[in-house]
GROMACS .gro file of C-alpha atoms in nm:
model
  212
    1MET     CA    1  -0.001  -0.002   0.000
    2ILE     CA    2   0.288   0.242   0.078
    3ALA     CA    3   0.450   0.168  -0.259
    4TRP     CA    4   0.117   0.214  -0.436
    5ILE     CA    5   0.035   0.547  -0.274
    6GLY     CA    6   0.393   0.676  -0.343
    7ILE     CA    7   0.378   0.572  -0.712
    8LEU     CA    8   0.027   0.708  -0.754
    9LEU     CA    9   0.106   1.052  -0.606
   10SER     CA   10   0.433   1.078  -0.799
   11SER     CA   11   0.262   0.991  -1.130
   12ILE     CA   12  -0.016   1.247  -1.071
   13ILE     CA   13   0.242   1.520  -0.994
   14LEU     CA   14   0.442   1.428  -1.310
   15ILE     CA   15   0.126   1.442  -1.522
   16PHE     CA   16   0.020   1.782  -1.391
   17ASP     CA   17   0.369   1.926  -1.436
   18ASN     CA   18   0.450   1.784  -1.780
   19LEU     CA   19   0.128   1.715  -1.971
   20PRO     CA   20  -0.125   1.978  -2.095
   21GLN     CA   21  -0.446   1.979  -1.902
   22SER     CA   22  -0.754   1.868  -2.092
   23ASP     CA   23  -1.086   2.053  -2.071
   24SER     CA   24  -1.272   1.723  -2.120
   25GLU     CA   25  -1.386   1.565  -1.798
   26ILE     CA   26  -1.402   1.225  -1.968
   27ILE     CA   27  -1.039   1.243  -2.077
   28SER     CA   28  -0.931   1.350  -1.730
   29ILE     CA   29  -1.116   1.050  -1.572
   30ILE     CA   30  -0.955   0.811  -1.830
   31GLN     CA   31  -0.608   0.953  -1.743
   32PHE     CA   32  -0.669   0.911  -1.373
   33LEU     CA   33  -0.792   0.554  -1.410
   34ALA     CA   34  -0.490   0.466  -1.634
   35VAL     CA   35  -0.252   0.606  -1.368
   36PHE     CA   36  -0.449   0.431  -1.090
   37VAL     CA   37  -0.432   0.090  -1.249
   38THR     CA   38  -0.068   0.126  -1.359
   39SER     CA   39   0.042   0.236  -1.017
   40PHE     CA   40  -0.141  -0.054  -0.855
   41TYR     CA   41   0.029  -0.306  -1.086
   42LEU     CA   42   0.377  -0.157  -1.041
   43ALA     CA   43   0.329  -0.154  -0.664
   44HIS     CA   44   0.221  -0.518  -0.684
   45LEU     CA   45   0.537  -0.615  -0.865
   46ILE     CA   46   0.756  -0.420  -0.621
   47GLY     CA   47   0.583  -0.553  -0.308
   48MET     CA   48   0.551  -0.917  -0.411
   49GLY     CA   49   0.755  -1.194  -0.257
   50LYS     CA   50   0.817  -1.538  -0.404
   51ALA     CA   51   0.853  -1.850  -0.191
   52LYS     CA   52   0.878  -2.225  -0.257
   53VAL     CA   53   0.684  -2.446  -0.017
   54VAL     CA   54   0.813  -2.801  -0.012
   55LEU     CA   55   0.645  -3.081   0.185
   56THR     CA   56   0.889  -3.349   0.293
   57GLN     CA   57   0.906  -3.625   0.555
   58GLU     CA   58   1.084  -3.377   0.792
   59GLY     CA   59   0.817  -3.105   0.767
   60ILE     CA   60   0.713  -2.799   0.572
   61ASN     CA   61   1.009  -2.622   0.413
   62HIS     CA   62   0.957  -2.257   0.338
   63ILE     CA   63   1.229  -2.144   0.092
   64TRP     CA   64   1.252  -1.778  -0.009
   65GLU     CA   65   1.330  -1.732  -0.378
   66ARG     CA   66   1.262  -1.357  -0.354
   67ARG     CA   67   1.208  -1.183  -0.024
   68PHE     CA   68   0.982  -0.887   0.031
   69ILE     CA   69   1.147  -0.546   0.023
   70LEU     CA   70   1.320  -0.455   0.353
   71SER     CA   71   1.280  -0.817   0.467
   72TRP     CA   72   1.576  -1.028   0.590
   73GLU     CA   73   1.374  -1.326   0.699
   74LYS     CA   74   1.551  -1.658   0.640
   75SER     CA   75   1.409  -1.976   0.503
   76PHE     CA   76   1.276  -2.211   0.770
   77ARG     CA   77   1.114  -2.548   0.836
   78VAL     CA   78   0.804  -2.640   1.031
   79PRO     CA   79   0.815  -2.993   1.173
   80TRP     CA   80   0.502  -3.210   1.127
   81ASN     CA   81   0.468  -3.270   1.501
   82LEU     CA   82   0.397  -2.893   1.542
   83VAL     CA   83   0.115  -2.888   1.286
   84ASP     CA   84  -0.234  -2.886   1.443
   85ASN     CA   85  -0.484  -2.791   1.171
   86TYR     CA   86  -0.528  -2.585   0.850
   87VAL     CA   87  -0.776  -2.332   0.723
   88PHE     CA   88  -0.838  -2.202   0.370
   89GLN     CA   89  -0.997  -1.852   0.388
   90GLU     CA   90  -1.123  -1.640   0.106
   91ASP     CA   91  -1.152  -1.260   0.125
   92ARG     CA   92  -1.231  -0.975  -0.115
   93THR     CA   93  -0.857  -0.899  -0.176
   94PHE     CA   94  -0.654  -1.191  -0.044
   95ASP     CA   95  -0.696  -1.566  -0.031
   96SER     CA   96  -0.524  -1.714   0.278
   97PHE     CA   97  -0.399  -2.057   0.361
   98ILE     CA   98  -0.334  -2.086   0.733
   99ILE     CA   99  -0.159  -2.366   0.913
  100ASN     CA  100  -0.216  -2.344   1.291
  101LEU     CA  101   0.062  -2.488   1.509
  102THR     CA  102   0.052  -2.648   1.853
  103ASN     CA  103   0.279  -2.372   1.999
  104LYS     CA  104   0.003  -2.111   1.944
  105THR     CA  105   0.167  -1.969   1.633
  106ARG     CA  106   0.070  -2.013   1.266
  107TYR     CA  107   0.220  -2.034   0.921
  108LYS     CA  108   0.016  -1.825   0.683
  109VAL     CA  109   0.038  -1.773   0.305
  110ASN     CA  110  -0.153  -1.481   0.153
  111ARG     CA  111  -0.227  -1.460  -0.220
  112LEU     CA  112  -0.364  -1.145  -0.391
  113ASN     CA  113  -0.679  -1.247  -0.581
  114VAL     CA  114  -0.756  -0.924  -0.771
  115LEU     CA  115  -0.484  -0.977  -1.029
  116PRO     CA  116  -0.417  -1.282  -1.254
  117ILE     CA  117  -0.120  -1.463  -1.095
  118LYS     CA  118   0.032  -1.786  -1.221
  119ASP     CA  119   0.151  -1.994  -0.926
  120ASP     CA  120   0.086  -2.319  -0.737
  121PHE     CA  121  -0.119  -2.166  -0.447
  122ASN     CA  122  -0.431  -2.364  -0.537
  123ARG     CA  123  -0.228  -2.680  -0.565
  124LEU     CA  124  -0.091  -2.624  -0.210
  125VAL     CA  125  -0.445  -2.581  -0.081
  126LYS     CA  126  -0.567  -2.893  -0.262
  127ASP     CA  127  -0.279  -3.130  -0.183
  128PHE     CA  128  -0.194  -3.028   0.172
  129PRO     CA  129  -0.467  -3.219   0.356
  130ARG     CA  130  -0.367  -3.549   0.198
  131LEU     CA  131   0.014  -3.512   0.185
  132SER     CA  132   0.041  -3.362   0.539
  133ASN     CA  133  -0.129  -3.661   0.695
  134ASP     CA  134   0.069  -3.907   0.479
  135TYR     CA  135   0.392  -3.760   0.605
  136LYS     CA  136   0.277  -3.719   0.969
  137ASN     CA  137   0.157  -4.080   0.982
  138GLY     CA  138   0.503  -4.185   0.873
  139LEU     CA  139   0.670  -4.033   1.179
  140ASP     CA  140   0.828  -4.252   1.440
  141SER     CA  141   0.661  -4.150   1.761
  142ASP     CA  142   0.591  -4.306   2.100
  143THR     CA  143   0.284  -4.091   2.146
  144GLU     CA  144  -0.047  -4.108   1.958
  145ILE     CA  145  -0.024  -3.912   1.630
  146LYS     CA  146  -0.331  -3.687   1.589
  147PRO     CA  147  -0.449  -3.635   1.229
  148ILE     CA  148  -0.423  -3.288   1.075
  149LYS     CA  149  -0.779  -3.168   1.023
  150GLU     CA  150  -0.948  -2.862   0.879
  151GLY     CA  151  -0.984  -2.585   1.140
  152GLU     CA  152  -1.251  -2.316   1.190
  153SER     CA  153  -1.250  -2.024   0.958
  154ILE     CA  154  -1.304  -1.676   1.092
  155TYR     CA  155  -1.635  -1.667   0.905
  156ALA     CA  156  -1.758  -1.956   1.121
  157SER     CA  157  -1.684  -1.782   1.451
  158LYS     CA  158  -1.955  -1.619   1.661
  159SER     CA  159  -1.752  -1.301   1.705
  160PHE     CA  160  -1.742  -1.246   1.325
  161ARG     CA  161  -2.118  -1.307   1.301
  162TRP     CA  162  -2.176  -1.034   1.558
  163VAL     CA  163  -1.956  -0.798   1.358
  164PHE     CA  164  -2.154  -0.889   1.042
  165TYR     CA  165  -2.483  -0.820   1.219
  166PHE     CA  166  -2.350  -0.479   1.328
  167LEU     CA  167  -2.242  -0.393   0.975
  168LEU     CA  168  -2.573  -0.512   0.836
  169ALA     CA  169  -2.770  -0.298   1.082
  170GLY     CA  170  -2.556   0.004   0.995
  171PHE     CA  171  -2.614  -0.048   0.623
  172LEU     CA  172  -2.993  -0.083   0.669
  173ILE     CA  173  -3.002   0.239   0.877
  174LEU     CA  174  -2.807   0.432   0.611
  175ALA     CA  175  -3.026   0.287   0.328
  176LEU     CA  176  -3.352   0.368   0.505
  177THR     CA  177  -3.230   0.720   0.588
  178LYS     CA  178  -3.151   0.772   0.219
  179VAL     CA  179  -3.492   0.644   0.110
  180PHE     CA  180  -3.685   0.863   0.349
  181ASN     CA  181  -3.449   1.163   0.320
  182PRO     CA  182  -3.310   1.189  -0.038
  183ASN     CA  183  -3.109   1.499   0.058
  184SER     CA  184  -2.899   1.311   0.316
  185GLY     CA  185  -2.520   1.316   0.283
  186THR     CA  186  -2.506   0.944   0.201
  187THR     CA  187  -2.482   0.879  -0.176
  188TRP     CA  188  -2.625   0.579  -0.357
  189SER     CA  189  -2.277   0.491  -0.488
  190SER     CA  190  -2.135   0.469  -0.135
  191LEU     CA  191  -2.434   0.258  -0.033
  192GLY     CA  192  -2.359   0.029  -0.329
  193VAL     CA  193  -1.999  -0.016  -0.212
  194ILE     CA  194  -2.102  -0.082   0.154
  195GLY     CA  195  -2.382  -0.312   0.039
  196SER     CA  196  -2.154  -0.518  -0.179
  197GLY     CA  197  -1.912  -0.573   0.114
  198VAL     CA  198  -2.199  -0.674   0.344
  199LEU     CA  199  -2.335  -0.914   0.082
  200PHE     CA  200  -1.991  -1.070   0.029
  201TYR     CA  201  -1.935  -1.144   0.396
  202GLY     CA  202  -2.293  -1.270   0.433
  203MET     CA  203  -2.230  -1.519   0.148
  204MET     CA  204  -1.903  -1.624   0.320
  205ILE     CA  205  -2.093  -1.702   0.645
  206ILE     CA  206  -2.362  -1.892   0.459
  207GLY     CA  207  -2.102  -2.089   0.259
  208GLN     CA  208  -1.911  -2.174   0.572
  209LYS     CA  209  -2.229  -2.311   0.737
  210LYS     CA  210  -2.295  -2.527   0.431
  211ASN     CA  211  -1.940  -2.662   0.440
  212ASN     CA  212  -1.968  -2.748   0.810
   0.00000   0.00000   0.00000
């Protein structure tokens, strides 16, 4: 986000200083959208890291092929005996694959879903439940080996449902206020944005109930 804001502001300043200003509102909007999208894509390239996740008999190996900017984190390994459960979680901007560990920490991989990205993220999500248990069952252990199961998504939690009900109530209040008072400061476009967000998270909760 910092890279995107920096590139966007710099691009706008360069355009105002070096390009003639158009009297057409449509052309100005097209120029802004072009700068907006280009800045977002450049910031995505700058702020993207690349890692290789290798599942072996010893554990989950996280190997950095390209670290994030200003990051000096080293490659590491998560032993299978620390793995408790896993969660695949979708959001409006990021898809997340979360591996919860028995020491109250977690290994989390985020993937931006608003741009077309060619990688093996979906393969990791699909293959992990089977391969993780195959490897963990092969461990030599004197204690009972618990299977690695799917954990609870945030959308299935009671706390998130209460947050959703609060957002839904707020949206309904704004919408009814706009209907009965057309001169209110709330615009229909802002209601559309808020409503789409409420609808998305409502569908996530319903989908999680069906999966359970």
